[in-house]
């Protein structure tokens, strides 16, 4: 009888440890997913900012007088400048934003790959994703992974 009680206690301890391991995996997965979302959100913001820069640059190209006054918001302070001073700064900033978007796009691709590998490695299934599999891809092995909302 003591042997059976020890066996049950060991089995219960292993179940608790497996549950903790699954929780850790789920936390890591959610962290990766959150990082991916943050990168995508920041890229979206930068694309909007780049678009705004291009609109202003296009508007300033139509101005014939380079000494004409214009106003630029710098760090929350409205500065009076001339078109010839502002246009190069805007073009430079627009180019830098474009290169940053390119870098972030590569980072996002890597993060998406890492996330897919993590899902595959740990057998994670997300509700709403991969909802319908073609018949030729169905597997007969039982699922031992984690289901995520």
Short mmCIF file of C-alpha atoms in Angstrom, two decimals:
data_model
loop_
_atom_site.label_atom_id
_atom_site.label_comp_id
_atom_site.label_asym_id
_atom_site.label_seq_id
_atom_site.Cartn_x
_atom_site.Cartn_y
_atom_site.Cartn_z
CA UNK A 1 0.00 0.00 0.00
CA UNK A 2 2.83 2.45 0.77
CA UNK A 3 4.41 1.69 -2.60
CA UNK A 4 1.13 2.59 -4.34
CA UNK A 5 0.79 5.86 -2.38
CA UNK A 6 4.37 6.85 -3.29
CA UNK A 7 3.68 6.02 -6.94
CA UNK A 8 0.54 8.19 -6.93
CA UNK A 9 2.46 11.06 -5.27
CA UNK A 10 5.26 10.81 -7.84
CA UNK A 11 2.75 10.75 -10.70
CA UNK A 12 0.94 13.79 -9.28
CA UNK A 13 4.26 15.62 -8.95
CA UNK A 14 5.10 14.84 -12.57
CA UNK A 15 1.70 16.14 -13.69
CA UNK A 16 2.29 19.38 -11.77
CA UNK A 17 5.73 19.74 -13.35
CA UNK A 18 4.30 19.10 -16.84
CA UNK A 19 1.62 21.72 -16.21
CA UNK A 20 4.27 24.25 -15.12
CA UNK A 21 6.33 23.45 -18.21
CA UNK A 22 3.30 24.04 -20.43
CA UNK A 23 2.65 27.34 -18.66
CA UNK A 24 6.26 28.42 -19.27
CA UNK A 25 5.99 27.45 -22.95
CA UNK A 26 2.73 29.38 -23.22
CA UNK A 27 4.33 32.45 -21.61
CA UNK A 28 7.27 32.28 -24.02
CA UNK A 29 4.88 31.91 -26.97
CA UNK A 30 2.78 34.86 -25.85
CA UNK A 31 5.94 36.95 -25.39
CA UNK A 32 7.08 36.15 -28.94
CA UNK A 33 3.62 36.96 -30.29
CA UNK A 34 3.53 40.26 -28.38
CA UNK A 35 6.97 41.23 -29.73
CA UNK A 36 5.77 40.45 -33.25
CA UNK A 37 2.68 42.61 -32.78
CA UNK A 38 4.73 45.50 -31.36
CA UNK A 39 7.09 45.44 -34.35
CA UNK A 40 4.16 45.39 -36.77
CA UNK A 41 2.46 48.27 -34.92
CA UNK A 42 5.64 50.36 -34.93
CA UNK A 43 6.13 49.67 -38.64
CA UNK A 44 2.60 50.87 -39.30
CA UNK A 45 3.26 54.09 -37.38
CA UNK A 46 6.50 54.67 -39.28
CA UNK A 47 4.79 54.10 -42.63
CA UNK A 48 2.21 56.75 -41.71
CA UNK A 49 4.98 59.14 -40.70
CA UNK A 50 6.87 58.46 -43.94
CA UNK A 51 3.69 59.13 -45.91
CA UNK A 52 3.22 62.45 -44.11
CA UNK A 53 6.83 63.42 -44.85
CA UNK A 54 6.33 62.66 -48.55
CA UNK A 55 3.15 64.73 -48.67
CA UNK A 56 4.97 67.74 -47.24
CA UNK A 57 7.99 67.21 -49.51
CA UNK A 58 5.70 67.10 -52.55
CA UNK A 59 3.97 70.29 -51.39
CA UNK A 60 7.32 72.05 -50.92
CA UNK A 61 8.51 71.04 -54.40
CA UNK A 62 5.76 73.24 -55.86
CA UNK A 63 7.10 76.28 -54.00
CA UNK A 64 9.24 78.39 -56.36
CA UNK A 65 10.72 80.72 -53.75
CA UNK A 66 13.32 78.90 -51.59
CA UNK A 67 13.38 81.85 -49.16
CA UNK A 68 9.67 81.55 -48.46
CA UNK A 69 8.77 81.11 -44.80
CA UNK A 70 7.50 77.80 -43.57
CA UNK A 71 6.99 76.30 -40.15
CA UNK A 72 8.34 73.05 -38.81
CA UNK A 73 7.35 71.30 -35.61
CA UNK A 74 10.53 70.24 -33.82
CA UNK A 75 10.16 68.43 -30.51
CA UNK A 76 6.77 70.03 -29.85
CA UNK A 77 8.04 73.55 -30.67
CA UNK A 78 6.91 75.31 -33.84
CA UNK A 79 9.97 76.76 -35.60
CA UNK A 80 9.95 79.40 -38.34
CA UNK A 81 12.32 78.43 -41.15
CA UNK A 82 12.65 78.75 -44.90
CA UNK A 83 11.77 76.18 -47.54
CA UNK A 84 15.44 75.71 -48.44
CA UNK A 85 16.22 74.84 -44.80
CA UNK A 86 13.28 72.49 -44.25
CA UNK A 87 13.19 70.49 -47.50
CA UNK A 88 16.62 68.77 -47.09
CA UNK A 89 15.79 67.87 -43.48
CA UNK A 90 12.47 66.36 -44.51
CA UNK A 91 14.04 64.37 -47.35
CA UNK A 92 16.77 63.10 -45.04
CA UNK A 93 14.24 62.12 -42.36
CA UNK A 94 12.05 60.42 -44.95
CA UNK A 95 15.00 58.38 -46.22
CA UNK A 96 15.98 57.38 -42.68
CA UNK A 97 12.40 56.35 -41.90
CA UNK A 98 12.32 54.29 -45.11
CA UNK A 99 15.53 52.46 -44.20
CA UNK A 100 14.25 51.88 -40.66
CA UNK A 101 11.05 50.38 -42.08
CA UNK A 102 13.18 48.06 -44.24
CA UNK A 103 15.20 46.96 -41.22
CA UNK A 104 12.08 46.42 -39.14
CA UNK A 105 10.51 44.42 -41.98
CA UNK A 106 13.47 42.02 -41.88
CA UNK A 107 13.17 41.84 -38.10
CA UNK A 108 9.45 41.10 -38.41
CA UNK A 109 10.12 38.33 -40.93
CA UNK A 110 12.67 36.77 -38.55
CA UNK A 111 10.25 37.07 -35.63
CA UNK A 112 7.50 35.41 -37.67
CA UNK A 113 9.88 32.58 -38.57
CA UNK A 114 10.93 32.17 -34.92
CA UNK A 115 7.28 32.10 -33.86
CA UNK A 116 6.40 29.46 -36.47
CA UNK A 117 9.37 27.32 -35.39
CA UNK A 118 8.38 27.69 -31.73
CA UNK A 119 4.79 26.65 -32.54
CA UNK A 120 6.03 23.66 -34.52
CA UNK A 121 8.57 22.60 -31.88
CA UNK A 122 6.07 22.68 -29.03
CA UNK A 123 2.98 21.58 -30.96
CA UNK A 124 1.07 24.78 -30.29
CA UNK A 125 -2.26 25.23 -32.07
CA UNK A 126 -3.93 28.64 -32.11
CA UNK A 127 -7.70 28.83 -32.42
CA UNK A 128 -8.68 30.45 -35.68
CA UNK A 129 -5.32 29.73 -37.33
CA UNK A 130 -4.80 26.68 -39.51
CA UNK A 131 -8.53 26.01 -39.18
CA UNK A 132 -8.86 23.87 -42.30
CA UNK A 133 -6.10 21.50 -43.35
CA UNK A 134 -6.12 19.79 -46.73
CA UNK A 135 -6.87 16.05 -46.53
CA UNK A 136 -3.38 15.09 -47.67
CA UNK A 137 -1.77 16.93 -44.74
CA UNK A 138 -3.77 15.29 -41.95
CA UNK A 139 -1.65 13.39 -39.51
CA UNK A 140 -2.67 10.41 -37.42
CA UNK A 141 -0.41 11.08 -34.43
CA UNK A 142 -2.17 12.32 -31.26
CA UNK A 143 -1.79 15.95 -30.30
CA UNK A 144 0.17 16.65 -27.13
CA UNK A 145 0.53 20.40 -27.66
CA UNK A 146 -0.98 23.49 -26.16
CA UNK A 147 -4.15 25.18 -27.44
CA UNK A 148 -4.04 28.99 -27.38
CA UNK A 149 -6.94 31.40 -27.77
#
